[in-house]
Amino acid sequence: MRWNLRLTAANKGVWKASELQRSLAEHGLVISAGKMSGLWSGQPVSLKLEDLDVICVALGCEISDLLIPEPEKVRRPGEEIGLQAAVAAGPAPVVVPRRRDGRSLPPM
């Protein structure tokens, strides 16, 4: 998902985070300046569903205006990962078989 708060707010005539913060407070959602900064300039790690409701009411928008699906970023079973992703992941870790009790297996 891509977070689209800033563009949605701009389309509704809200150009500053502080404007939106005041509007949210008027609708019962009081948030800190730090959290507002994260919502405004980044992609939130987590957000309560109730908070999304308040944001939608304050901006007069739909949830689909705030959250843009990005299904192309989802890796599906059976798909090969791209060369760039494989290189970025680095070498595969070495797996050393061990017995259930933690001792190493005898050499073959």
Short mmCIF file of C-alpha atoms in Angstrom, two decimals:
data_model
loop_
_atom_site.label_atom_id
_atom_site.label_comp_id
_atom_site.label_asym_id
_atom_site.label_seq_id
_atom_site.Cartn_x
_atom_site.Cartn_y
_atom_site.Cartn_z
CA MET A 1 0.00 0.00 0.00
CA ARG A 2 1.10 3.52 -0.70
CA TRP A 3 0.14 6.28 1.73
CA ASN A 4 -1.34 9.23 -0.14
CA LEU A 5 -2.28 11.70 2.62
CA ARG A 6 -0.36 14.71 1.38
CA LEU A 7 -1.78 14.66 -2.15
CA THR A 8 -5.29 13.95 -0.87
CA ALA A 9 -5.03 16.88 1.55
CA ALA A 10 -3.71 19.18 -1.20
CA ASN A 11 -6.63 18.20 -3.44
CA LYS A 12 -8.93 19.32 -0.61
CA GLY A 13 -7.10 22.64 -0.16
CA VAL A 14 -5.08 21.65 2.92
CA TRP A 15 -1.46 22.61 2.28
CA LYS A 16 0.14 22.39 5.73
CA ALA A 17 0.37 19.59 8.27
CA SER A 18 -0.59 22.04 11.01
CA GLU A 19 -3.87 22.84 9.18
CA LEU A 20 -4.77 19.17 9.03
CA GLN A 21 -3.70 18.66 12.65
CA ARG A 22 -6.11 21.39 13.76
CA SER A 23 -8.92 19.93 11.67
CA LEU A 24 -8.31 16.47 13.09
CA ALA A 25 -8.42 17.88 16.64
CA GLU A 26 -11.77 19.55 15.84
CA HIS A 27 -13.04 16.09 14.86
CA GLY A 28 -11.77 14.50 18.09
CA LEU A 29 -8.37 13.17 17.00
CA VAL A 30 -5.62 14.94 18.92
CA ILE A 31 -2.18 13.81 17.77
CA SER A 32 1.33 14.96 18.59
CA ALA A 33 3.41 17.07 16.25
CA GLY A 34 5.80 14.14 15.81
CA LYS A 35 3.07 11.72 14.76
CA MET A 36 1.56 14.38 12.48
CA SER A 37 4.95 14.86 10.85
CA GLY A 38 5.19 11.11 10.22
CA LEU A 39 1.70 10.98 8.74
CA TRP A 40 2.31 14.02 6.57
CA SER A 41 5.78 13.28 5.23
CA GLY A 42 6.13 9.52 5.32
CA GLN A 43 4.37 6.23 5.32
CA PRO A 44 2.98 5.35 8.75
CA VAL A 45 4.05 2.01 10.18
CA SER A 46 0.70 1.60 11.90
CA LEU A 47 -2.51 3.56 12.10
CA LYS A 48 -5.75 2.82 13.94
CA LEU A 49 -8.81 2.24 11.80
CA GLU A 50 -10.68 4.80 13.92
CA ASP A 51 -7.98 7.37 13.08
CA LEU A 52 -8.44 6.64 9.38
CA ASP A 53 -12.15 7.31 9.79
CA VAL A 54 -11.43 10.71 11.36
CA ILE A 55 -8.90 11.60 8.65
CA CYS A 56 -11.45 10.72 5.95
CA VAL A 57 -14.15 12.82 7.63
CA ALA A 58 -11.81 15.78 8.18
CA LEU A 59 -10.68 15.74 4.54
CA GLY A 60 -14.02 14.72 3.06
CA CYS A 61 -12.39 11.81 1.25
CA GLU A 62 -12.64 8.06 0.88
CA ILE A 63 -10.18 5.49 2.24
CA SER A 64 -9.24 4.71 -1.37
CA ASP A 65 -7.92 8.28 -1.65
CA LEU A 66 -5.52 7.69 1.25
CA LEU A 67 -4.42 4.10 0.61
CA ILE A 68 -3.34 3.17 -2.91
CA PRO A 69 -2.95 -0.58 -3.52
CA GLU A 70 0.34 -1.74 -5.05
CA PRO A 71 -0.29 -5.42 -5.90
CA GLU A 72 2.75 -5.52 -8.17
CA LYS A 73 4.95 -5.40 -5.06
CA VAL A 74 3.53 -8.67 -3.70
CA ARG A 75 5.59 -11.75 -4.47
CA ARG A 76 3.36 -14.63 -5.43
CA PRO A 77 4.16 -18.31 -4.86
CA GLY A 78 6.11 -19.77 -7.76
CA GLU A 79 7.37 -16.42 -9.03
CA GLU A 80 11.08 -16.04 -9.45
CA ILE A 81 12.60 -13.11 -7.68
CA GLY A 82 14.28 -10.60 -9.93
CA LEU A 83 18.04 -10.45 -10.34
CA GLN A 84 18.24 -7.12 -8.48
CA ALA A 85 16.37 -8.52 -5.48
CA ALA A 86 18.57 -11.61 -5.41
CA VAL A 87 21.75 -9.52 -5.54
CA ALA A 88 20.44 -7.12 -2.88
CA ALA A 89 19.63 -10.04 -0.61
CA GLY A 90 23.28 -11.13 -0.69
CA PRO A 91 24.65 -14.65 -0.53
CA ALA A 92 22.48 -17.38 0.92
CA PRO A 93 23.34 -18.30 4.51
CA VAL A 94 25.24 -21.52 5.10
CA VAL A 95 23.00 -24.16 6.64
CA VAL A 96 24.70 -26.64 8.93
CA PRO A 97 22.55 -29.69 9.72
CA ARG A 98 22.33 -30.54 13.41
CA ARG A 99 20.70 -33.23 15.43
CA ARG A 100 17.66 -32.43 17.54
CA ASP A 101 19.80 -32.33 20.66
CA GLY A 102 21.97 -29.60 19.04
CA ARG A 103 25.07 -31.69 18.36
CA SER A 104 26.61 -31.71 14.89
CA LEU A 105 25.99 -34.63 12.60
CA PRO A 106 29.01 -36.88 11.90
CA PRO A 107 30.81 -36.10 8.61
CA MET A 108 29.65 -38.16 5.64
#
